[in-house]
Amino acid sequence: MTETIESAAQDDDRRPPLEARRRPRVHRAWIVAAVTFVTIIGGAAFNSLPGLLIDPLHTEFGWSRGEIGLAVSIDMALYGLTAPFAAALMDRFGIRRVVAAALTMVAAGALASVWMTASWQLMIYWGLLVGLGTGSMAMAFAATVTNRWFVARRGLVTGILTAAGASGQLVFLPLCAWIVDEHGWRPASVTVALAALVVVPFVCLLMRDHPADVGLAPYGGAYVAKPAPARGAARRTVKVLFKAARTGPFWLLAGTFAICGASTNGLIRTHFVPSAHDHGMPITAAASLLAVIGIFDVIGTIFSGWLTDRFDARRLLAVYYALRGISLLFLPMLMGPDVRPPMVFFIVFYGLDWVATVPPTLALCREQYGEDSAIVFGWVLASHQVGAAVVAFLGGVARDVFGSYDVVWYASGALCAVAALMSLVIRRVRASSAAVPSV
């Protein structure tokens, strides 16, 4: 009899609270995903600026493009290196606190840059403050939300949240380009600071750290009690890195994603506008083309998430990188003072492929590393941003040395071919395998 009572008590402990058994008409997971989407848009506003401000800063202060590119590269590197620690901090302090602090930091860096007079200040405000802030809202943030709140539709939700960055680009690029052209770069910097601050109340009021906070099961899954805060966030992050670094798939994923960052954020986002301007294209027209990339990026990323739920992620990555490399090899021939049909075709094509690599990369991290996948993906994202940082800096140096960006386009196209081959040699793991496979 005693055993029966104890067994019943244990069953009660494992049951969700009463409110968890009621199914809301719209699952709270979708509301959290919507808030995450808006948050990433607000944080991504700053990413619209660097390519627009290279020429204005060069003209006003006389800073070389290499100096400006170095500040952008610091921002991108910190963006990536912060991401895995941010994922662990979210486990320790909660998503809401970390993201609200990150948005505030982005706003502070963007606003402080209005009063800068020396290039080292650009590196502090753009590089350090904004890099740390945006890194805390990087794709590891989307991975954490997806892992906690969704069991079903993870690939689709990953695609949607990844597309948020492109949506921010779509919203802010034309606006910031117009502001820079009509009123100068300082009002544009204030605009992105305000965009980050506006999102903070949404995070504080609507974001929840875990489904158990509102007595719900994850979407498509069973109820899980909220785990205790994970202490030692930094130690855990480094421990996960060393554990994953003993496996071959980690280096392949990190290498391919580094090339992904080099060929998108580091190359196109930073240097496309000044490169097009070198060929006589107005800044507003070039920025509008980048905004069009944002439109098709949304479509391509969501579709990639849908494909990731159905097809081999390794083969998807190989196709994405191969097509991206081919398009970059043709880009120097398409540059000109006017927007012509071949350039429009490139923009549409590149937009569909821009961050289509994220859903399959995250799926492979989840497949290979299980419950540590968000932190592992954070380290893989760090490699993405290091690759972006290297090309953001070297692209500016190449322009100073060679007088054009052509060599950078060709080199990036060749790197994408290497990434396609690397994707194909990542081995698969069975569902029953350990979270971290042996080398």
PDB file of N, CA and C in Angstrom, residues 155-216:
ATOM      1  N   GLY A 155      12.912  22.988 -37.905  1.00  0.00           N
ATOM      2  CA  GLY A 155      13.586  23.490 -39.098  1.00  0.00           C
ATOM      3  C   GLY A 155      12.899  24.726 -39.649  1.00  0.00           C
ATOM      4  N   LEU A 156      11.564  24.689 -39.696  1.00  0.00           N
ATOM      5  CA  LEU A 156      10.804  25.831 -40.203  1.00  0.00           C
ATOM      6  C   LEU A 156      11.002  27.056 -39.317  1.00  0.00           C
ATOM      7  N   VAL A 157      10.921  26.870 -37.998  1.00  0.00           N
ATOM      8  CA  VAL A 157      11.079  27.999 -37.069  1.00  0.00           C
ATOM      9  C   VAL A 157      12.499  28.559 -37.143  1.00  0.00           C
ATOM     10  N   THR A 158      13.473  27.681 -37.271  1.00  0.00           N
ATOM     11  CA  THR A 158      14.857  28.151 -37.431  1.00  0.00           C
ATOM     12  C   THR A 158      14.985  29.024 -38.662  1.00  0.00           C
ATOM     13  N   GLY A 159      14.374  28.590 -39.754  1.00  0.00           N
ATOM     14  CA  GLY A 159      14.415  29.387 -40.979  1.00  0.00           C
ATOM     15  C   GLY A 159      13.755  30.742 -40.804  1.00  0.00           C
ATOM     16  N   ILE A 160      12.601  30.764 -40.126  1.00  0.00           N
ATOM     17  CA  ILE A 160      11.889  32.026 -39.916  1.00  0.00           C
ATOM     18  C   ILE A 160      12.706  32.984 -39.056  1.00  0.00           C
ATOM     19  N   LEU A 161      13.270  32.477 -37.954  1.00  0.00           N
ATOM     20  CA  LEU A 161      14.038  33.343 -37.063  1.00  0.00           C
ATOM     21  C   LEU A 161      15.345  33.796 -37.714  1.00  0.00           C
ATOM     22  N   THR A 162      15.940  32.937 -38.507  1.00  0.00           N
ATOM     23  CA  THR A 162      17.151  33.339 -39.227  1.00  0.00           C
ATOM     24  C   THR A 162      16.832  34.444 -40.217  1.00  0.00           C
ATOM     25  N   ALA A 163      15.647  34.351 -40.829  1.00  0.00           N
ATOM     26  CA  ALA A 163      15.239  35.363 -41.802  1.00  0.00           C
ATOM     27  C   ALA A 163      14.993  36.717 -41.157  1.00  0.00           C
ATOM     28  N   ALA A 164      14.863  36.761 -39.828  1.00  0.00           N
ATOM     29  CA  ALA A 164      14.608  38.033 -39.157  1.00  0.00           C
ATOM     30  C   ALA A 164      15.734  39.032 -39.401  1.00  0.00           C
ATOM     31  N   GLY A 165      16.975  38.538 -39.421  1.00  0.00           N
ATOM     32  CA  GLY A 165      18.092  39.426 -39.695  1.00  0.00           C
ATOM     33  C   GLY A 165      17.976  40.053 -41.071  1.00  0.00           C
ATOM     34  N   ALA A 166      17.554  39.256 -42.041  1.00  0.00           N
ATOM     35  CA  ALA A 166      17.355  39.773 -43.390  1.00  0.00           C
ATOM     36  C   ALA A 166      16.191  40.748 -43.440  1.00  0.00           C
ATOM     37  N   SER A 167      15.165  40.480 -42.633  1.00  0.00           N
ATOM     38  CA  SER A 167      14.023  41.390 -42.592  1.00  0.00           C
ATOM     39  C   SER A 167      14.440  42.746 -42.030  1.00  0.00           C
ATOM     40  N   GLY A 168      15.331  42.722 -41.023  1.00  0.00           N
ATOM     41  CA  GLY A 168      15.854  43.969 -40.496  1.00  0.00           C
ATOM     42  C   GLY A 168      16.623  44.741 -41.552  1.00  0.00           C
ATOM     43  N   GLN A 169      17.395  44.016 -42.336  1.00  0.00           N
ATOM     44  CA  GLN A 169      18.123  44.631 -43.439  1.00  0.00           C
ATOM     45  C   GLN A 169      17.148  45.233 -44.439  1.00  0.00           C
ATOM     46  N   LEU A 170      16.074  44.511 -44.742  1.00  0.00           N
ATOM     47  CA  LEU A 170      15.072  44.981 -45.690  1.00  0.00           C
ATOM     48  C   LEU A 170      14.432  46.275 -45.204  1.00  0.00           C
ATOM     49  N   VAL A 171      14.160  46.362 -43.901  1.00  0.00           N
ATOM     50  CA  VAL A 171      13.502  47.537 -43.344  1.00  0.00           C
ATOM     51  C   VAL A 171      14.458  48.723 -43.248  1.00  0.00           C
ATOM     52  N   PHE A 172      15.677  48.480 -42.755  1.00  0.00           N
ATOM     53  CA  PHE A 172      16.549  49.587 -42.390  1.00  0.00           C
ATOM     54  C   PHE A 172      17.528  50.029 -43.478  1.00  0.00           C
ATOM     55  N   LEU A 173      17.885  49.145 -44.404  1.00  0.00           N
ATOM     56  CA  LEU A 173      18.869  49.545 -45.414  1.00  0.00           C
ATOM     57  C   LEU A 173      18.401  50.723 -46.264  1.00  0.00           C
ATOM     58  N   PRO A 174      17.231  50.638 -46.893  1.00  0.00           N
ATOM     59  CA  PRO A 174      16.793  51.792 -47.698  1.00  0.00           C
ATOM     60  C   PRO A 174      16.606  53.048 -46.853  1.00  0.00           C
ATOM     61  N   LEU A 175      16.066  52.879 -45.638  1.00  0.00           N
ATOM     62  CA  LEU A 175      15.857  54.029 -44.757  1.00  0.00           C
ATOM     63  C   LEU A 175      17.179  54.684 -44.392  1.00  0.00           C
ATOM     64  N   CYS A 176      18.144  53.853 -43.952  1.00  0.00           N
ATOM     65  CA  CYS A 176      19.447  54.404 -43.549  1.00  0.00           C
ATOM     66  C   CYS A 176      20.193  54.996 -44.736  1.00  0.00           C
ATOM     67  N   ALA A 177      20.065  54.376 -45.903  1.00  0.00           N
ATOM     68  CA  ALA A 177      20.724  54.915 -47.099  1.00  0.00           C
ATOM     69  C   ALA A 177      20.164  56.300 -47.429  1.00  0.00           C
ATOM     70  N   TRP A 178      18.847  56.438 -47.323  1.00  0.00           N
ATOM     71  CA  TRP A 178      18.233  57.738 -47.595  1.00  0.00           C
ATOM     72  C   TRP A 178      18.684  58.772 -46.566  1.00  0.00           C
ATOM     73  N   ILE A 179      18.736  58.363 -45.287  1.00  0.00           N
ATOM     74  CA  ILE A 179      19.150  59.295 -44.233  1.00  0.00           C
ATOM     75  C   ILE A 179      20.594  59.736 -44.442  1.00  0.00           C
ATOM     76  N   VAL A 180      21.472  58.778 -44.753  1.00  0.00           N
ATOM     77  CA  VAL A 180      22.884  59.112 -44.989  1.00  0.00           C
ATOM     78  C   VAL A 180      23.013  60.064 -46.171  1.00  0.00           C
ATOM     79  N   ASP A 181      22.251  59.795 -47.230  1.00  0.00           N
ATOM     80  CA  ASP A 181      22.338  60.601 -48.451  1.00  0.00           C
ATOM     81  C   ASP A 181      21.792  62.009 -48.238  1.00  0.00           C
ATOM     82  N   GLU A 182      20.727  62.122 -47.439  1.00  0.00           N
ATOM     83  CA  GLU A 182      20.060  63.415 -47.274  1.00  0.00           C
ATOM     84  C   GLU A 182      20.536  64.196 -46.049  1.00  0.00           C
ATOM     85  N   HIS A 183      20.866  63.490 -44.978  1.00  0.00           N
ATOM     86  CA  HIS A 183      21.145  64.179 -43.714  1.00  0.00           C
ATOM     87  C   HIS A 183      22.495  63.831 -43.093  1.00  0.00           C
ATOM     88  N   GLY A 184      23.233  62.900 -43.663  1.00  0.00           N
ATOM     89  CA  GLY A 184      24.524  62.520 -43.107  1.00  0.00           C
ATOM     90  C   GLY A 184      24.440  61.239 -42.288  1.00  0.00           C
ATOM     91  N   TRP A 185      25.606  60.765 -41.864  1.00  0.00           N
ATOM     92  CA  TRP A 185      25.662  59.461 -41.217  1.00  0.00           C
ATOM     93  C   TRP A 185      25.227  59.489 -39.751  1.00  0.00           C
ATOM     94  N   ARG A 186      25.329  60.622 -39.082  1.00  0.00           N
ATOM     95  CA  ARG A 186      24.985  60.674 -37.656  1.00  0.00           C
ATOM     96  C   ARG A 186      23.497  60.405 -37.396  1.00  0.00           C
ATOM     97  N   PRO A 187      22.575  61.030 -38.110  1.00  0.00           N
ATOM     98  CA  PRO A 187      21.156  60.692 -37.894  1.00  0.00           C
ATOM     99  C   PRO A 187      20.848  59.217 -38.159  1.00  0.00           C
ATOM    100  N   ALA A 188      21.577  58.612 -39.080  1.00  0.00           N
ATOM    101  CA  ALA A 188      21.366  57.181 -39.340  1.00  0.00           C
ATOM    102  C   ALA A 188      21.795  56.350 -38.134  1.00  0.00           C
ATOM    103  N   SER A 189      22.890  56.744 -37.495  1.00  0.00           N
ATOM    104  CA  SER A 189      23.350  56.022 -36.320  1.00  0.00           C
ATOM    105  C   SER A 189      22.358  56.169 -35.168  1.00  0.00           C
ATOM    106  N   VAL A 190      21.789  57.356 -35.009  1.00  0.00           N
ATOM    107  CA  VAL A 190      20.765  57.570 -33.977  1.00  0.00           C
ATOM    108  C   VAL A 190      19.535  56.718 -34.266  1.00  0.00           C
ATOM    109  N   THR A 191      19.183  56.581 -35.523  1.00  0.00           N
ATOM    110  CA  THR A 191      18.009  55.792 -35.908  1.00  0.00           C
ATOM    111  C   THR A 191      18.136  54.342 -35.465  1.00  0.00           C
ATOM    112  N   VAL A 192      19.296  53.738 -35.697  1.00  0.00           N
ATOM    113  CA  VAL A 192      19.443  52.330 -35.316  1.00  0.00           C
ATOM    114  C   VAL A 192      19.527  52.182 -33.795  1.00  0.00           C
ATOM    115  N   ALA A 193      20.035  53.205 -33.096  1.00  0.00           N
ATOM    116  CA  ALA A 193      20.039  53.156 -31.630  1.00  0.00           C
ATOM    117  C   ALA A 193      18.611  53.139 -31.106  1.00  0.00           C
ATOM    118  N   LEU A 194      17.763  53.982 -31.662  1.00  0.00           N
ATOM    119  CA  LEU A 194      16.366  54.019 -31.232  1.00  0.00           C
ATOM    120  C   LEU A 194      15.640  52.724 -31.576  1.00  0.00           C
ATOM    121  N   ALA A 195      15.986  52.128 -32.722  1.00  0.00           N
ATOM    122  CA  ALA A 195      15.348  50.869 -33.114  1.00  0.00           C
ATOM    123  C   ALA A 195      15.635  49.767 -32.101  1.00  0.00           C
ATOM    124  N   ALA A 196      16.852  49.741 -31.589  1.00  0.00           N
ATOM    125  CA  ALA A 196      17.194  48.735 -30.574  1.00  0.00           C
ATOM    126  C   ALA A 196      16.456  48.993 -29.266  1.00  0.00           C
ATOM    127  N   LEU A 197      16.354  50.254 -28.871  1.00  0.00           N
ATOM    128  CA  LEU A 197      15.691  50.579 -27.597  1.00  0.00           C
ATOM    129  C   LEU A 197      14.194  50.301 -27.640  1.00  0.00           C
ATOM    130  N   VAL A 198      13.574  50.511 -28.785  1.00  0.00           N
ATOM    131  CA  VAL A 198      12.126  50.312 -28.906  1.00  0.00           C
ATOM    132  C   VAL A 198      11.732  48.867 -28.640  1.00  0.00           C
ATOM    133  N   VAL A 199      12.619  47.938 -28.941  1.00  0.00           N
ATOM    134  CA  VAL A 199      12.294  46.517 -28.816  1.00  0.00           C
ATOM    135  C   VAL A 199      12.344  46.047 -27.366  1.00  0.00           C
ATOM    136  N   VAL A 200      13.087  46.756 -26.503  1.00  0.00           N
ATOM    137  CA  VAL A 200      13.280  46.311 -25.121  1.00  0.00           C
ATOM    138  C   VAL A 200      11.966  46.048 -24.381  1.00  0.00           C
ATOM    139  N   PRO A 201      10.966  46.943 -24.449  1.00  0.00           N
ATOM    140  CA  PRO A 201       9.710  46.653 -23.740  1.00  0.00           C
ATOM    141  C   PRO A 201       9.021  45.369 -24.208  1.00  0.00           C
ATOM    142  N   PHE A 202       9.096  45.070 -25.508  1.00  0.00           N
ATOM    143  CA  PHE A 202       8.488  43.834 -26.014  1.00  0.00           C
ATOM    144  C   PHE A 202       9.143  42.609 -25.380  1.00  0.00           C
ATOM    145  N   VAL A 203      10.460  42.666 -25.247  1.00  0.00           N
ATOM    146  CA  VAL A 203      11.182  41.550 -24.635  1.00  0.00           C
ATOM    147  C   VAL A 203      10.775  41.387 -23.176  1.00  0.00           C
ATOM    148  N   CYS A 204      10.734  42.496 -22.447  1.00  0.00           N
ATOM    149  CA  CYS A 204      10.435  42.430 -21.017  1.00  0.00           C
ATOM    150  C   CYS A 204       9.006  41.960 -20.740  1.00  0.00           C
ATOM    151  N   LEU A 205       8.065  42.354 -21.587  1.00  0.00           N
ATOM    152  CA  LEU A 205       6.659  42.060 -21.333  1.00  0.00           C
ATOM    153  C   LEU A 205       6.193  40.715 -21.893  1.00  0.00           C
ATOM    154  N   LEU A 206       6.727  40.314 -23.043  1.00  0.00           N
ATOM    155  CA  LEU A 206       6.163  39.163 -23.753  1.00  0.00           C
ATOM    156  C   LEU A 206       7.072  37.939 -23.808  1.00  0.00           C
ATOM    157  N   MET A 207       8.363  38.117 -23.655  1.00  0.00           N
ATOM    158  CA  MET A 207       9.277  36.978 -23.729  1.00  0.00           C
ATOM    159  C   MET A 207       9.197  36.146 -22.451  1.00  0.00           C
ATOM    160  N   ARG A 208       9.260  34.838 -22.608  1.00  0.00           N
ATOM    161  CA  ARG A 208       9.352  33.922 -21.472  1.00  0.00           C
ATOM    162  C   ARG A 208      10.519  32.986 -21.707  1.00  0.00           C
ATOM    163  N   ASP A 209      11.197  32.627 -20.610  1.00  0.00           N
ATOM    164  CA  ASP A 209      12.426  31.856 -20.731  1.00  0.00           C
ATOM    165  C   ASP A 209      12.201  30.390 -21.081  1.00  0.00           C
ATOM    166  N   HIS A 210      11.088  29.826 -20.622  1.00  0.00           N
ATOM    167  CA  HIS A 210      10.882  28.387 -20.774  1.00  0.00           C
ATOM    168  C   HIS A 210       9.383  28.094 -20.830  1.00  0.00           C
ATOM    169  N   PRO A 211       8.942  27.069 -21.586  1.00  0.00           N
ATOM    170  CA  PRO A 211       7.513  26.731 -21.622  1.00  0.00           C
ATOM    171  C   PRO A 211       6.921  26.463 -20.244  1.00  0.00           C
ATOM    172  N   ALA A 212       7.726  25.897 -19.340  1.00  0.00           N
ATOM    173  CA  ALA A 212       7.218  25.601 -17.999  1.00  0.00           C
ATOM    174  C   ALA A 212       6.867  26.866 -17.226  1.00  0.00           C
ATOM    175  N   ASP A 213       7.413  28.022 -17.626  1.00  0.00           N
ATOM    176  CA  ASP A 213       7.073  29.279 -16.961  1.00  0.00           C
ATOM    177  C   ASP A 213       5.586  29.598 -17.075  1.00  0.00           C
ATOM    178  N   VAL A 214       4.967  29.132 -18.149  1.00  0.00           N
ATOM    179  CA  VAL A 214       3.532  29.366 -18.341  1.00  0.00           C
ATOM    180  C   VAL A 214       2.763  28.048 -18.312  1.00  0.00           C
ATOM    181  N   GLY A 215       3.390  27.005 -17.759  1.00  0.00           N
ATOM    182  CA  GLY A 215       2.715  25.727 -17.582  1.00  0.00           C
ATOM    183  C   GLY A 215       2.399  24.990 -18.860  1.00  0.00           C
ATOM    184  N   LEU A 216       3.253  25.137 -19.874  1.00  0.00           N
ATOM    185  CA  LEU A 216       2.994  24.495 -21.155  1.00  0.00           C
ATOM    186  C   LEU A 216       4.101  23.509 -21.512  1.00  0.00           C
TER     187      LEU A 216
END
